[in-house]
Amino acid sequence: MERWETMRMTTWDSGRRPLVLCGLRVLDPETGKETRPEVLIKDGTVRFTAAGDHPDGALIFELPGRVLVPGLIDIHVHLREPGDEDAETIASGTAAAARGGFVAVASMANTRPPIDDPQSVRFVLERARQAGMSRVYPMAGVSRGLEGTKLTEMFDLAEAGAVAFSDDGHSIMDANLMRRALEYAGMLDKMIVTHAEDLNLKGDGVAHEGFMATKLGLRPVPRATEEVIVARDIRLVQDTGGRLHVAHVSCGSSVEILRQAQAQGLRVTGEATPHHLLLDDTMLGTYNPNFKMAPPLRERMDCEALLEGIRSGVIQAVATDHAPHTEIAKDAAFDDAPNGVVGVETAFAALHTGLVLTGKLELSRLVHAMSLGPARILDLPHGPVTDGGPADLTVLDLEATWEVGEDDFVGKSSNCPWLGATLTGLPVLTVSGGRVLYHHPSVGAGNAAPVGTR
Amino acid sequence: MDRKDLLGLEDLSTDEITSILDTAEAFRGVLDRPIKKVPTLRGKTVANLFFEPSTRTRISFELAEKRLSADSIAFNASTSSVVKGETLKDTVQNIEAMGVDFVVMRHGASGAPYYIAGNVRASVVNAGDGSHEHPTQGLLDMFTMRRKTGRLEGLTVAIIGDIAHSRVARSNIWGLTKMGATVRVCGPSTLTPREVEKMGVTWTWKVEEALEGADVVNILRIQKERQTANLLPSLREYALYFGVTPERLRRASQDVVIMHPGPMNRGVEISQDVAEDGRNVILDQVTNGVAVRMAVLYLLNGNEPASREAEMATVEG
């Protein structure tokens, strides 16, 4: 049995039974305020109740000291299905996401074949429904076949359930196509998500252009690769009134370009990945392909600028760019290995360890960038945890310390830059629509035996 | 030498470099004997893995291995003809299965020998990886400079050409700066990697400036492909503005040592006159390369450093 299947088998099937979460702190990421109600989850709805007020048959979770936050959302994952099911499937990827505390993910369209017609959007939604793990909001391609030449049928795609449009994995080099895409998607009030890398400037580059690439003899990718596309696309937003979201911002200079655009009132947002926020190109010294991604890891000053972007709200979301690759594919020389790293299972822990525990970022700010921030970018129906609101929530253990082991991933791939790292912070309970998607073994309902019925 | 592999000069100590150069001196003497062979590595096996075409370096290593009485096997595959990722992994497993003692490896991807070295028990010698390092070339260049001028400390060395894509440049820079030489790198800005100064060198695009008073000039080969990537408008313009010519060489020290790792593009990076100049040691570099590679294999085998030829027993019978 694969790990994601084991996880599903051993997770509580709460079914229709009410859940009671006791002893935890409820964090409102918008205000940073904490309250300590008892949380009753019934019929998919949250109720803040007085202690000890338990309905009959409720599963009672004792969670002393844990923190309840709005369900985490990752608006940038690659689930690899269809086409590369040996690296990840919709079922394994959403199980991995649930383990990482994510109640929902937005999936990218660069599968094989890509998600560029209504049937393929429906396929993703159906597979996600069958899996019953984190909810999937599919993105569809901007261009047919993600080839960057002809627009997809965006009305049809939106009708089928596409939440936004992106050729992510491929940069749209044709400025006119980008302009038309922003204009056309604007009618639907849908976001164009740009993978900003000028392919001519990138050439065959594999590492950030700087001292490390020079020293290691790795072909360079200058910052300008990203900057010119971000600047171009923002100019096109100005021209069309469309909505633009910049995926995986890697350069400090791009944050500044975004800030200026937002100051002009343009509808432009951005996301940063955990790896670009925390890691820099000094990690490349051993040529480990788990530090190879597009855009590449840049310098410490870029990490700092991205962090400042999160603090100031210029960057509204953390997104993992979860990019599973099989061990065989990644087991190669740096030049030859594919781009990308997995992220959903380590994102919260890595960021909590690297930013919150070091005092660089408030916990509430991090949680905001992993929940409400991304939901707003894509207009997803997820909000704060409120009395009477929907039960989409995540419980975090801020003290749990764990080592990231190669064999511990629920997802199918382990190409993770934090392999072997010791992290502090762990999502221990993920609830979506009132149903437990995942609970950590340390968390159990005291008054019932586990029911592995699925 | 207390290390398993030789992957680059960046992480060698000055003591290690000195002991390699001293030991190479002893082997250089062996190469002048009538029977140019010692029994040092008898019974040891060396696998020469060349994933990228190479004539000079491969032959130089093979000769070094034969003169140390090692058994050697050759594996030549261009990376383009095989599935890249799988090949490295398969290679590792094959090496382990065959129980070879040394792997000499040339690969087009920077860092590839690190991957192999971390996964095999055999000693790995990097024979050039991508644009990263070519440590035995760096060592033989230093060996040749030291033989010719009697020192490395205080030498002024100009390295001229395509620095960005050159593993020879990087190994020279690490080795020479460690040994106390002053290194100037020179070439068009399009062929110079960013922040190269942080490696401890100065940079100028002006060949005359780089050559001013230089004790050694190491001229790097210009690849024709650099034109198609728009790194150079033409070889013609390169030759005119960056080529090392007798006129430009007048700026250098009178007994400047002229070096080139070969093969030369006469009339491009080096003018025909300079290629024939009596001060050039390009063929000495080739001979010295064998001695240096013998010294590297000998020391990685765990032998004590030597400095006199007399310490080397000639192979018997």
PDB file of C-alpha atoms in Angstrom, chain A residues 172-331:
ATOM      1  CA  ILE A 172       4.330  33.216 -22.270  1.00  0.00           C
ATOM      2  CA  MET A 173       6.854  34.871 -24.540  1.00  0.00           C
ATOM      3  CA  ASP A 174       4.316  36.334 -26.976  1.00  0.00           C
ATOM      4  CA  ALA A 175       3.392  39.697 -25.444  1.00  0.00           C
ATOM      5  CA  ASN A 176       0.383  40.004 -27.685  1.00  0.00           C
ATOM      6  CA  LEU A 177      -1.016  36.673 -26.501  1.00  0.00           C
ATOM      7  CA  MET A 178      -0.509  37.817 -22.919  1.00  0.00           C
ATOM      8  CA  ARG A 179      -2.288  41.079 -23.648  1.00  0.00           C
ATOM      9  CA  ARG A 180      -5.245  39.322 -25.217  1.00  0.00           C
ATOM     10  CA  ALA A 181      -5.379  36.801 -22.384  1.00  0.00           C
ATOM     11  CA  LEU A 182      -5.566  39.571 -19.777  1.00  0.00           C
ATOM     12  CA  GLU A 183      -8.234  41.338 -21.798  1.00  0.00           C
ATOM     13  CA  TYR A 184     -10.322  38.231 -22.430  1.00  0.00           C
ATOM     14  CA  ALA A 185     -10.057  36.728 -18.937  1.00  0.00           C
ATOM     15  CA  GLY A 186     -10.949  40.185 -17.651  1.00  0.00           C
ATOM     16  CA  MET A 187     -14.521  39.667 -18.879  1.00  0.00           C
ATOM     17  CA  LEU A 188     -14.719  36.670 -16.551  1.00  0.00           C
ATOM     18  CA  ASP A 189     -12.921  38.581 -13.808  1.00  0.00           C
ATOM     19  CA  LYS A 190     -10.427  35.701 -13.735  1.00  0.00           C
ATOM     20  CA  MET A 191      -6.779  35.905 -12.893  1.00  0.00           C
ATOM     21  CA  ILE A 192      -3.944  35.251 -15.316  1.00  0.00           C
ATOM     22  CA  VAL A 193      -1.134  33.610 -13.359  1.00  0.00           C
ATOM     23  CA  THR A 194       2.211  34.362 -14.954  1.00  0.00           C
ATOM     24  CA  HIS A 195       5.327  32.231 -14.864  1.00  0.00           C
ATOM     25  CA  ALA A 196       7.755  35.077 -15.334  1.00  0.00           C
ATOM     26  CA  GLU A 197      10.916  33.914 -17.055  1.00  0.00           C
ATOM     27  CA  ASP A 198      12.109  35.430 -20.308  1.00  0.00           C
ATOM     28  CA  LEU A 199      13.315  32.391 -22.188  1.00  0.00           C
ATOM     29  CA  ASN A 200      15.894  34.276 -24.226  1.00  0.00           C
ATOM     30  CA  LEU A 201      17.453  35.791 -21.138  1.00  0.00           C
ATOM     31  CA  LYS A 202      17.298  32.451 -19.368  1.00  0.00           C
ATOM     32  CA  GLY A 203      18.860  30.562 -22.255  1.00  0.00           C
ATOM     33  CA  ASP A 204      20.083  27.231 -20.936  1.00  0.00           C
ATOM     34  CA  GLY A 205      20.724  28.680 -17.486  1.00  0.00           C
ATOM     35  CA  VAL A 206      20.281  26.534 -14.393  1.00  0.00           C
ATOM     36  CA  ALA A 207      21.358  28.711 -11.441  1.00  0.00           C
ATOM     37  CA  HIS A 208      21.035  32.301 -10.273  1.00  0.00           C
ATOM     38  CA  GLU A 209      23.618  34.538 -11.912  1.00  0.00           C
ATOM     39  CA  GLY A 210      26.006  35.455  -9.130  1.00  0.00           C
ATOM     40  CA  PHE A 211      29.131  34.335  -7.367  1.00  0.00           C
ATOM     41  CA  MET A 212      27.867  30.812  -6.664  1.00  0.00           C
ATOM     42  CA  ALA A 213      27.070  30.104 -10.338  1.00  0.00           C
ATOM     43  CA  THR A 214      30.446  31.585 -11.271  1.00  0.00           C
ATOM     44  CA  LYS A 215      32.315  29.465  -8.759  1.00  0.00           C
ATOM     45  CA  LEU A 216      30.406  26.255  -9.501  1.00  0.00           C
ATOM     46  CA  GLY A 217      30.508  26.698 -13.267  1.00  0.00           C
ATOM     47  CA  LEU A 218      26.708  26.579 -13.559  1.00  0.00           C
ATOM     48  CA  ARG A 219      25.071  28.399 -16.446  1.00  0.00           C
ATOM     49  CA  PRO A 220      23.532  31.603 -15.113  1.00  0.00           C
ATOM     50  CA  VAL A 221      19.944  32.858 -14.937  1.00  0.00           C
ATOM     51  CA  PRO A 222      20.030  36.637 -14.385  1.00  0.00           C
ATOM     52  CA  ARG A 223      17.431  38.472 -12.307  1.00  0.00           C
ATOM     53  CA  ALA A 224      16.448  40.314 -15.473  1.00  0.00           C
ATOM     54  CA  THR A 225      14.927  37.015 -16.696  1.00  0.00           C
ATOM     55  CA  GLU A 226      12.101  37.535 -14.221  1.00  0.00           C
ATOM     56  CA  GLU A 227      12.059  41.327 -14.019  1.00  0.00           C
ATOM     57  CA  VAL A 228      11.373  41.983 -17.693  1.00  0.00           C
ATOM     58  CA  ILE A 229       8.363  39.665 -17.790  1.00  0.00           C
ATOM     59  CA  VAL A 230       6.919  41.000 -14.514  1.00  0.00           C
ATOM     60  CA  ALA A 231       7.362  44.559 -15.807  1.00  0.00           C
ATOM     61  CA  ARG A 232       5.911  43.663 -19.205  1.00  0.00           C
ATOM     62  CA  ASP A 233       2.878  41.931 -17.771  1.00  0.00           C
ATOM     63  CA  ILE A 234       2.181  44.768 -15.362  1.00  0.00           C
ATOM     64  CA  ARG A 235       2.328  47.218 -18.256  1.00  0.00           C
ATOM     65  CA  LEU A 236      -0.195  45.018 -20.069  1.00  0.00           C
ATOM     66  CA  VAL A 237      -2.472  45.020 -17.019  1.00  0.00           C
ATOM     67  CA  GLN A 238      -2.324  48.782 -17.092  1.00  0.00           C
ATOM     68  CA  ASP A 239      -3.306  48.616 -20.727  1.00  0.00           C
ATOM     69  CA  THR A 240      -6.122  46.066 -20.426  1.00  0.00           C
ATOM     70  CA  GLY A 241      -7.484  46.379 -16.904  1.00  0.00           C
ATOM     71  CA  GLY A 242      -6.987  42.631 -16.452  1.00  0.00           C
ATOM     72  CA  ARG A 243      -5.964  40.787 -13.320  1.00  0.00           C
ATOM     73  CA  LEU A 244      -2.475  39.428 -12.940  1.00  0.00           C
ATOM     74  CA  HIS A 245      -0.927  37.157 -10.355  1.00  0.00           C
ATOM     75  CA  VAL A 246       2.817  36.620 -10.416  1.00  0.00           C
ATOM     76  CA  ALA A 247       3.691  33.054  -9.473  1.00  0.00           C
ATOM     77  CA  HIS A 248       6.812  32.160  -7.466  1.00  0.00           C
ATOM     78  CA  VAL A 249       8.414  35.605  -7.254  1.00  0.00           C
ATOM     79  CA  SER A 250      12.149  35.043  -6.765  1.00  0.00           C
ATOM     80  CA  CYS A 251      13.795  38.471  -7.023  1.00  0.00           C
ATOM     81  CA  GLY A 252      13.756  41.355  -4.597  1.00  0.00           C
ATOM     82  CA  SER A 253      13.537  43.675  -7.583  1.00  0.00           C
ATOM     83  CA  SER A 254      10.262  42.036  -8.685  1.00  0.00           C
ATOM     84  CA  VAL A 255       8.764  42.808  -5.276  1.00  0.00           C
ATOM     85  CA  GLU A 256       9.557  46.467  -5.876  1.00  0.00           C
ATOM     86  CA  ILE A 257       7.935  46.374  -9.332  1.00  0.00           C
ATOM     87  CA  LEU A 258       4.824  44.796  -7.772  1.00  0.00           C
ATOM     88  CA  ARG A 259       4.747  47.403  -5.017  1.00  0.00           C
ATOM     89  CA  GLN A 260       4.759  50.227  -7.526  1.00  0.00           C
ATOM     90  CA  ALA A 261       2.004  48.601  -9.577  1.00  0.00           C
ATOM     91  CA  GLN A 262      -0.167  48.103  -6.507  1.00  0.00           C
ATOM     92  CA  ALA A 263       0.449  51.717  -5.490  1.00  0.00           C
ATOM     93  CA  GLN A 264      -1.041  52.698  -8.844  1.00  0.00           C
ATOM     94  CA  GLY A 265      -4.140  50.693  -8.026  1.00  0.00           C
ATOM     95  CA  LEU A 266      -3.511  47.906 -10.530  1.00  0.00           C
ATOM     96  CA  ARG A 267      -5.004  44.502  -9.777  1.00  0.00           C
ATOM     97  CA  VAL A 268      -1.723  42.698  -9.408  1.00  0.00           C
ATOM     98  CA  THR A 269      -0.802  40.146  -6.763  1.00  0.00           C
ATOM     99  CA  GLY A 270       2.159  37.933  -6.051  1.00  0.00           C
ATOM    100  CA  GLU A 271       3.166  34.769  -4.250  1.00  0.00           C
ATOM    101  CA  ALA A 272       6.444  33.522  -2.795  1.00  0.00           C
ATOM    102  CA  THR A 273       7.470  29.923  -2.205  1.00  0.00           C
ATOM    103  CA  PRO A 274       8.910  28.618   1.055  1.00  0.00           C
ATOM    104  CA  HIS A 275      12.165  27.804  -0.737  1.00  0.00           C
ATOM    105  CA  HIS A 276      12.596  31.264  -2.224  1.00  0.00           C
ATOM    106  CA  LEU A 277      11.797  32.828   1.152  1.00  0.00           C
ATOM    107  CA  LEU A 278      14.165  30.648   3.143  1.00  0.00           C
ATOM    108  CA  LEU A 279      16.936  29.342   0.910  1.00  0.00           C
ATOM    109  CA  ASP A 280      19.551  31.050  -1.230  1.00  0.00           C
ATOM    110  CA  ASP A 281      22.038  30.012  -3.871  1.00  0.00           C
ATOM    111  CA  THR A 282      24.701  29.158  -1.311  1.00  0.00           C
ATOM    112  CA  MET A 283      22.804  25.858  -0.991  1.00  0.00           C
ATOM    113  CA  LEU A 284      24.092  24.811  -4.424  1.00  0.00           C
ATOM    114  CA  GLY A 285      27.605  23.963  -3.237  1.00  0.00           C
ATOM    115  CA  THR A 286      27.073  20.210  -3.412  1.00  0.00           C
ATOM    116  CA  TYR A 287      25.156  20.316  -6.713  1.00  0.00           C
ATOM    117  CA  ASN A 288      22.171  18.674  -5.012  1.00  0.00           C
ATOM    118  CA  PRO A 289      19.301  18.603  -7.564  1.00  0.00           C
ATOM    119  CA  ASN A 290      16.817  19.137  -4.722  1.00  0.00           C
ATOM    120  CA  PHE A 291      17.915  22.768  -4.852  1.00  0.00           C
ATOM    121  CA  LYS A 292      17.263  23.069  -8.573  1.00  0.00           C
ATOM    122  CA  MET A 293      14.089  24.893  -9.529  1.00  0.00           C
ATOM    123  CA  ALA A 294      12.722  27.525 -11.910  1.00  0.00           C
ATOM    124  CA  PRO A 295      13.064  30.326 -11.052  1.00  0.00           C
ATOM    125  CA  PRO A 296      16.322  29.477  -9.281  1.00  0.00           C
ATOM    126  CA  LEU A 297      17.218  30.124  -5.646  1.00  0.00           C
ATOM    127  CA  ARG A 298      18.628  33.627  -5.532  1.00  0.00           C
ATOM    128  CA  GLU A 299      20.619  35.533  -2.931  1.00  0.00           C
ATOM    129  CA  ARG A 300      20.033  36.313   0.748  1.00  0.00           C
ATOM    130  CA  MET A 301      19.013  39.890  -0.136  1.00  0.00           C
ATOM    131  CA  ASP A 302      16.235  38.468  -2.333  1.00  0.00           C
ATOM    132  CA  CYS A 303      14.974  36.257   0.521  1.00  0.00           C
ATOM    133  CA  GLU A 304      14.901  39.332   2.739  1.00  0.00           C
ATOM    134  CA  ALA A 305      13.008  41.377   0.143  1.00  0.00           C
ATOM    135  CA  LEU A 306      10.460  38.602  -0.373  1.00  0.00           C
ATOM    136  CA  LEU A 307       9.969  38.409   3.382  1.00  0.00           C
ATOM    137  CA  GLU A 308       9.467  42.165   3.497  1.00  0.00           C
ATOM    138  CA  GLY A 309       6.927  41.693   0.694  1.00  0.00           C
ATOM    139  CA  ILE A 310       4.997  39.243   2.864  1.00  0.00           C
ATOM    140  CA  ARG A 311       5.208  41.575   5.880  1.00  0.00           C
ATOM    141  CA  SER A 312       3.989  44.596   3.930  1.00  0.00           C
ATOM    142  CA  GLY A 313       1.325  42.698   1.990  1.00  0.00           C
ATOM    143  CA  VAL A 314       2.828  43.355  -1.455  1.00  0.00           C
ATOM    144  CA  ILE A 315       3.050  39.570  -1.642  1.00  0.00           C
ATOM    145  CA  GLN A 316      -0.235  38.210  -0.408  1.00  0.00           C
ATOM    146  CA  ALA A 317       0.445  34.507  -0.414  1.00  0.00           C
ATOM    147  CA  VAL A 318       2.901  31.786   0.260  1.00  0.00           C
ATOM    148  CA  ALA A 319       2.481  29.032  -2.317  1.00  0.00           C
ATOM    149  CA  THR A 320       4.649  25.954  -2.485  1.00  0.00           C
ATOM    150  CA  ASP A 321       4.987  25.303  -6.234  1.00  0.00           C
ATOM    151  CA  HIS A 322       4.817  21.660  -5.111  1.00  0.00           C
ATOM    152  CA  ALA A 323       6.615  19.931  -7.988  1.00  0.00           C
ATOM    153  CA  PRO A 324       7.065  16.209  -7.458  1.00  0.00           C
ATOM    154  CA  HIS A 325       9.662  14.317  -9.465  1.00  0.00           C
ATOM    155  CA  THR A 326      10.554  10.649  -9.176  1.00  0.00           C
ATOM    156  CA  GLU A 327      13.812   9.662  -7.577  1.00  0.00           C
ATOM    157  CA  ILE A 328      15.041   8.417 -10.946  1.00  0.00           C
ATOM    158  CA  ALA A 329      14.389  11.769 -12.608  1.00  0.00           C
ATOM    159  CA  LYS A 330      16.058  13.806  -9.869  1.00  0.00           C
ATOM    160  CA  ASP A 331      18.957  11.394  -9.437  1.00  0.00           C
TER     161      ASP A 331
END
